Coordinates of N, CA and C in Angstrom, one line a residue:
M18 N 0.8 -1.2 0.0 CA 0.0 0.0 0.0 C 0.9 1.2 0.0
R19 N 0.5 2.2 -0.7 CA 1.2 3.5 -0.8 C 0.9 4.4 0.4
I20 N 1.8 5.3 0.6 CA 1.6 6.3 1.7 C 0.4 7.1 1.5
K21 N 0.2 7.6 0.2 CA -1.0 8.4 0.0 C -2.3 7.6 0.2
D22 N -2.3 6.3 0.0 CA -3.5 5.4 0.2 C -3.8 5.4 1.7
V23 N -2.8 5.3 2.5 CA -3.0 5.3 4.0 C -3.5 6.7 4.4
A24 N -3.0 7.7 3.8 CA -3.4 9.1 4.2 C -4.9 9.3 3.8
K25 N -5.3 8.7 2.7 CA -6.7 8.8 2.3 C -7.6 8.0 3.3
I26 N -7.2 6.8 3.7 CA -7.9 6.1 4.7 C -8.1 6.9 6.0
L27 N -7.0 7.5 6.5 CA -7.0 8.3 7.7 C -8.0 9.4 7.6
A28 N -8.0 10.1 6.4 CA -9.0 11.2 6.2 C -10.4 10.7 6.1
E29 N -10.6 9.7 5.3 CA -12.0 9.2 5.1 C -12.6 8.6 6.3
K30 N -11.9 7.9 7.1 CA -12.4 7.2 8.3 C -12.3 8.1 9.5
R31 N -11.7 9.3 9.3 CA -11.5 10.2 10.4 C -10.9 9.6 11.7
I32 N -9.8 8.9 11.4 CA -9.0 8.2 12.4 C -7.6 8.7 12.4
G33 N -6.8 8.5 13.5 CA -5.5 9.0 13.6 C -4.4 8.0 13.4
L34 N -4.8 6.7 13.2 CA -3.8 5.7 13.1 C -4.3 4.5 12.3
V35 N -3.4 4.0 11.5 CA -3.7 2.7 10.7 C -2.7 1.7 11.2
V36 N -3.2 0.5 11.5 CA -2.3 -0.6 11.8 C -2.0 -1.4 10.6
I37 N -0.7 -1.6 10.4 CA -0.2 -2.4 9.2 C 0.0 -3.8 9.7
V38 N -0.6 -4.7 8.9 CA -0.6 -6.1 9.3 C 0.1 -7.0 8.2
D39 N 0.4 -8.2 8.6 CA 1.0 -9.1 7.7 C -0.1 -9.7 6.8
K40 N 0.1 -9.6 5.5 CA -1.0 -10.1 4.5 C -1.4 -11.6 4.8
A41 N -0.4 -12.4 5.1 CA -0.6 -13.8 5.3 C -1.3 -14.1 6.7
Q42 N -1.0 -13.2 7.7 CA -1.6 -13.3 9.0 C -2.1 -11.9 9.4
P43 N -3.4 -11.6 9.1 CA -3.9 -10.3 9.4 C -4.1 -9.9 10.8
D44 N -3.8 -10.8 11.7 CA -3.8 -10.5 13.2 C -2.4 -10.3 13.7
V45 N -1.4 -10.2 12.8 CA -0.1 -10.0 13.3 C 0.3 -8.6 12.8
V46 N 0.6 -7.7 13.8 CA 0.9 -6.3 13.6 C 2.4 -6.2 13.2
I47 N 2.7 -5.5 12.1 CA 4.0 -5.3 11.6 C 4.4 -3.8 11.7
G48 N 3.5 -2.9 11.9 CA 3.8 -1.5 12.0 C 2.5 -0.7 12.1
V49 N 2.7 0.6 12.4 CA 1.6 1.6 12.4 C 2.0 2.8 11.7
V50 N 1.0 3.5 11.2 CA 1.2 4.8 10.5 C 0.2 5.8 11.1
S51 N 0.7 6.9 11.6 CA -0.2 7.9 12.3 C -0.3 9.1 11.4
E52 N -1.2 10.0 11.8 CA -1.3 11.3 11.1 C 0.0 12.0 11.2
R53 N 0.7 11.9 12.4 CA 2.0 12.6 12.5 C 3.0 12.0 11.5
D54 N 3.0 10.7 11.2 CA 3.9 10.1 10.3 C 3.7 10.7 8.9
I55 N 2.4 10.9 8.5 CA 2.0 11.4 7.2 C 2.5 12.9 7.1
V56 N 2.2 13.7 8.1 CA 2.7 15.1 8.1 C 4.2 15.2 8.0
R57 N 4.9 14.4 8.8 CA 6.3 14.3 8.7 C 6.8 14.0 7.3
A58 N 6.2 13.0 6.7 CA 6.5 12.6 5.3 C 6.3 13.8 4.3
V59 N 5.2 14.5 4.4 CA 4.9 15.6 3.6 C 6.0 16.7 3.8
A60 N 6.2 17.0 5.1 CA 7.2 18.1 5.4 C 8.6 17.7 4.9
N61 N 8.9 16.5 4.8 CA 10.2 16.0 4.3 C 10.3 15.7 2.8
N62 N 9.2 16.1 2.1 CA 9.1 15.9 0.7 C 9.3 14.4 0.3
V63 N 8.7 13.5 1.1 CA 8.8 12.1 0.7 C 7.7 11.9 -0.4
D64 N 8.1 11.1 -1.4 CA 7.2 10.7 -2.4 C 6.0 9.9 -1.9
L65 N 4.8 10.4 -1.9 CA 3.7 9.7 -1.3 C 3.2 8.5 -2.1
N66 N 3.9 8.2 -3.2 CA 3.6 7.0 -3.9 C 4.5 5.8 -3.5
Q67 N 5.4 6.1 -2.5 CA 6.3 5.1 -2.0 C 5.4 4.1 -1.1
P68 N 5.9 2.9 -0.9 CA 5.2 2.0 0.0 C 5.2 2.6 1.5
V69 N 4.1 2.3 2.1 CA 3.9 2.8 3.5 C 5.0 2.3 4.5
K70 N 5.6 1.2 4.1 CA 6.7 0.7 5.0 C 7.8 1.6 5.2
E71 N 8.0 2.6 4.2 CA 9.0 3.6 4.3 C 8.8 4.6 5.5
I72 N 7.6 4.7 5.9 CA 7.4 5.7 7.0 C 6.7 5.1 8.2
M73 N 6.3 3.8 8.2 CA 5.6 3.2 9.3 C 6.6 3.1 10.5
T74 N 6.0 3.1 11.7 CA 6.7 2.9 12.9 C 6.7 1.4 13.2
S75 N 7.9 0.8 13.4 CA 8.0 -0.6 13.7 C 9.3 -0.7 14.5
P76 N 9.4 -1.5 15.6 CA 8.3 -2.3 16.1 C 7.2 -1.4 16.8
V77 N 6.1 -2.0 17.0 CA 4.9 -1.2 17.5 C 4.8 -1.4 19.1
I78 N 4.5 -0.3 19.7 CA 4.2 -0.3 21.1 C 2.8 -0.9 21.3
T79 N 2.8 -2.0 22.1 CA 1.5 -2.7 22.3 C 1.3 -2.9 23.8
V80 N 0.0 -3.2 24.1 CA -0.4 -3.6 25.4 C -1.3 -4.8 25.3
E81 N -1.3 -5.7 26.2 CA -2.2 -6.8 26.2 C -3.6 -6.3 26.7
G82 N -4.7 -6.9 26.3 CA -6.0 -6.4 26.6 C -6.4 -6.3 28.0
E83 N -5.7 -7.0 28.9 CA -5.9 -7.1 30.3 C -5.2 -6.0 31.1
E84 N -4.4 -5.2 30.3 CA -3.6 -4.1 31.0 C -4.5 -3.1 31.6
P85 N -4.1 -2.7 32.8 CA -4.9 -1.6 33.5 C -4.9 -0.3 32.7
I86 N -6.0 0.4 32.6 CA -6.0 1.6 31.8 C -5.0 2.7 32.3
W87 N -4.8 2.8 33.6 CA -3.8 3.8 34.0 C -2.4 3.5 33.5
N88 N -2.1 2.2 33.2 CA -0.8 1.8 32.7 C -0.7 2.2 31.2
V89 N -1.9 2.1 30.5 CA -1.9 2.5 29.1 C -1.7 4.0 29.0
A90 N -2.3 4.7 29.9 CA -2.0 6.2 29.9 C -0.6 6.5 30.2
K91 N 0.0 5.8 31.1 CA 1.4 6.0 31.4 C 2.3 5.7 30.2
I92 N 2.0 4.6 29.5 CA 2.8 4.2 28.3 C 2.7 5.3 27.2
M93 N 1.4 5.8 27.0 CA 1.2 6.9 26.1 C 2.1 8.1 26.4
R94 N 2.1 8.5 27.7 CA 2.8 9.6 28.2 C 4.3 9.4 28.0
E95 N 4.8 8.3 28.4 CA 6.2 8.0 28.3 C 6.8 8.0 26.9
H96 N 5.9 7.5 25.9 CA 6.4 7.4 24.5 C 5.9 8.6 23.7
N97 N 5.1 9.5 24.3 CA 4.6 10.7 23.5 C 3.8 10.2 22.3
I98 N 2.9 9.3 22.6 CA 2.0 8.8 21.5 C 0.5 8.9 21.9
R99 N -0.3 8.9 20.9 CA -1.8 9.1 21.1 C -2.6 7.8 20.9
H100 N -1.9 6.8 20.5 CA -2.6 5.5 20.2 C -1.7 4.4 20.7
V101 N -2.3 3.3 21.2 CA -1.6 2.1 21.6 C -2.4 0.9 21.0
V102 N -1.6 0.1 20.3 CA -2.2 -1.2 19.8 C -2.5 -2.1 20.9
V103 N -3.7 -2.7 20.9 CA -4.0 -3.7 22.0 C -4.0 -5.1 21.3
T104 N -3.3 -6.0 22.1 CA -3.2 -7.4 21.6 C -3.9 -8.3 22.6
N105 N -4.2 -9.5 22.1 CA -4.6 -10.6 22.9 C -3.7 -11.8 22.6
K106 N -2.9 -12.1 23.5 CA -1.9 -13.2 23.3 C -1.0 -12.9 22.1
G107 N -0.6 -11.6 22.0 CA 0.2 -11.2 20.9 C -0.4 -10.9 19.6
R108 N -1.7 -11.2 19.5 CA -2.5 -11.0 18.2 C -3.3 -9.7 18.3
L109 N -3.4 -9.0 17.1 CA -4.1 -7.8 17.1 C -5.5 -7.9 17.6
Y110 N -5.9 -7.0 18.5 CA -7.2 -7.0 19.1 C -7.9 -5.7 18.9
G111 N -7.2 -4.6 18.9 CA -7.7 -3.3 18.7 C -6.7 -2.2 18.9
V112 N -7.2 -1.0 19.0 CA -6.4 0.2 19.2 C -7.2 1.0 20.2
I113 N -6.4 1.6 21.2 CA -7.0 2.5 22.1 C -6.3 3.9 21.9
S114 N -7.1 4.9 21.8 CA -6.6 6.2 21.6 C -6.8 7.1 22.8
I115 N -6.1 8.2 22.8 CA -6.3 9.2 23.9 C -7.7 9.7 23.9
R116 N -8.3 9.8 22.7 CA -9.7 10.2 22.6 C -10.6 9.2 23.2
D117 N -10.4 7.9 23.1 CA -11.2 6.9 23.7 C -11.1 7.1 25.2
M118 N -10.0 7.3 25.7 CA -9.8 7.4 27.2 C -10.5 8.6 27.7
V119 N -10.4 9.7 27.0 CA -11.0 11.0 27.5 C -12.6 10.9 27.4
A120 N -13.1 10.2 26.4 CA -14.5 10.1 26.2 C -15.2 9.2 27.3
E121 N -14.5 8.5 28.0 CA -15.1 7.6 29.0 C -14.9 8.1 30.4
E122 N -16.0 8.5 31.0 CA -16.0 9.0 32.4 C -15.3 8.0 33.4
S123 N -15.7 6.7 33.2 CA -15.1 5.7 34.1 C -13.6 5.6 34.0
V124 N -13.1 5.7 32.7 CA -11.7 5.7 32.5 C -11.0 6.8 33.2
L125 N -11.6 8.0 33.1 CA -11.0 9.2 33.7 C -11.0 9.0 35.2
K126 N -12.0 8.5 35.8 CA -12.1 8.2 37.2 C -11.0 7.3 37.6
S127 N -10.8 6.2 36.8 CA -9.7 5.2 37.1 C -8.4 5.9 37.0
L128 N -8.2 6.8 36.0 CA -6.9 7.4 35.9 C -6.6 8.3 37.1
V129 N -7.6 9.0 37.6 CA -7.5 9.9 38.7 C -7.1 9.0 40.0
E130 N -7.8 7.9 40.1 CA -7.7 7.1 41.3 C -6.3 6.3 41.2
Y131 N -6.0 5.7 40.0 CA -4.9 4.8 40.0 C -3.7 5.3 39.0
G132 N -3.9 6.4 38.4 CA -3.0 6.9 37.3 C -1.7 7.3 37.7
T133 N -1.4 7.7 39.0 CA -0.1 8.1 39.4 C 0.6 6.9 40.1
P134 N 1.6 6.4 39.5 CA 2.3 5.2 40.1 C 2.8 5.6 41.5
E135 N 2.8 4.6 42.4 CA 3.2 4.8 43.8 C 4.5 5.6 44.0
E136 N 5.5 5.4 43.2 CA 6.8 6.1 43.3 C 6.7 7.6 43.0
H137 N 5.6 8.0 42.4 CA 5.5 9.4 42.0 C 4.6 10.2 43.0
R138 N 3.9 9.5 43.9 CA 3.0 10.1 44.8 C 3.8 10.9 45.9
P139 N 3.3 12.0 46.4 CA 3.9 12.7 47.5 C 4.0 11.8 48.7
S140 N 5.0 11.9 49.5 CA 5.1 11.1 50.7 C 4.1 11.6 51.7
A141 N 3.7 10.7 52.7 CA 2.7 11.0 53.7 C 3.2 12.0 54.8
D142 N 4.5 12.1 54.9 CA 5.0 13.0 56.0 C 5.1 14.4 55.6

């Protein structure tokens, strides 16, 4: 798939990330392409007819589906990313975005309650 084809998908679907999978095994993630990647490619005069593999991020930062939401937020913050690929036993399961997290009141409550790891909390004294 070409870079411009992925850009078109992002625009048409109004999404911020496309997961690139292995053709032979569509539940195996090989990379991701974000809006940021497309903007960076345009800014660097990359030929948008090139294969998407030229700009995709790989390896991909993933979390298992059972991961606590506060840890997903921590991973996003640590890596300065807005999307995390979710796997189930290493296989593609979905994507969680910062928008997904903000849209869910229960997620926000969980982040407030559990979002600050113990080592970063102020001491009791």
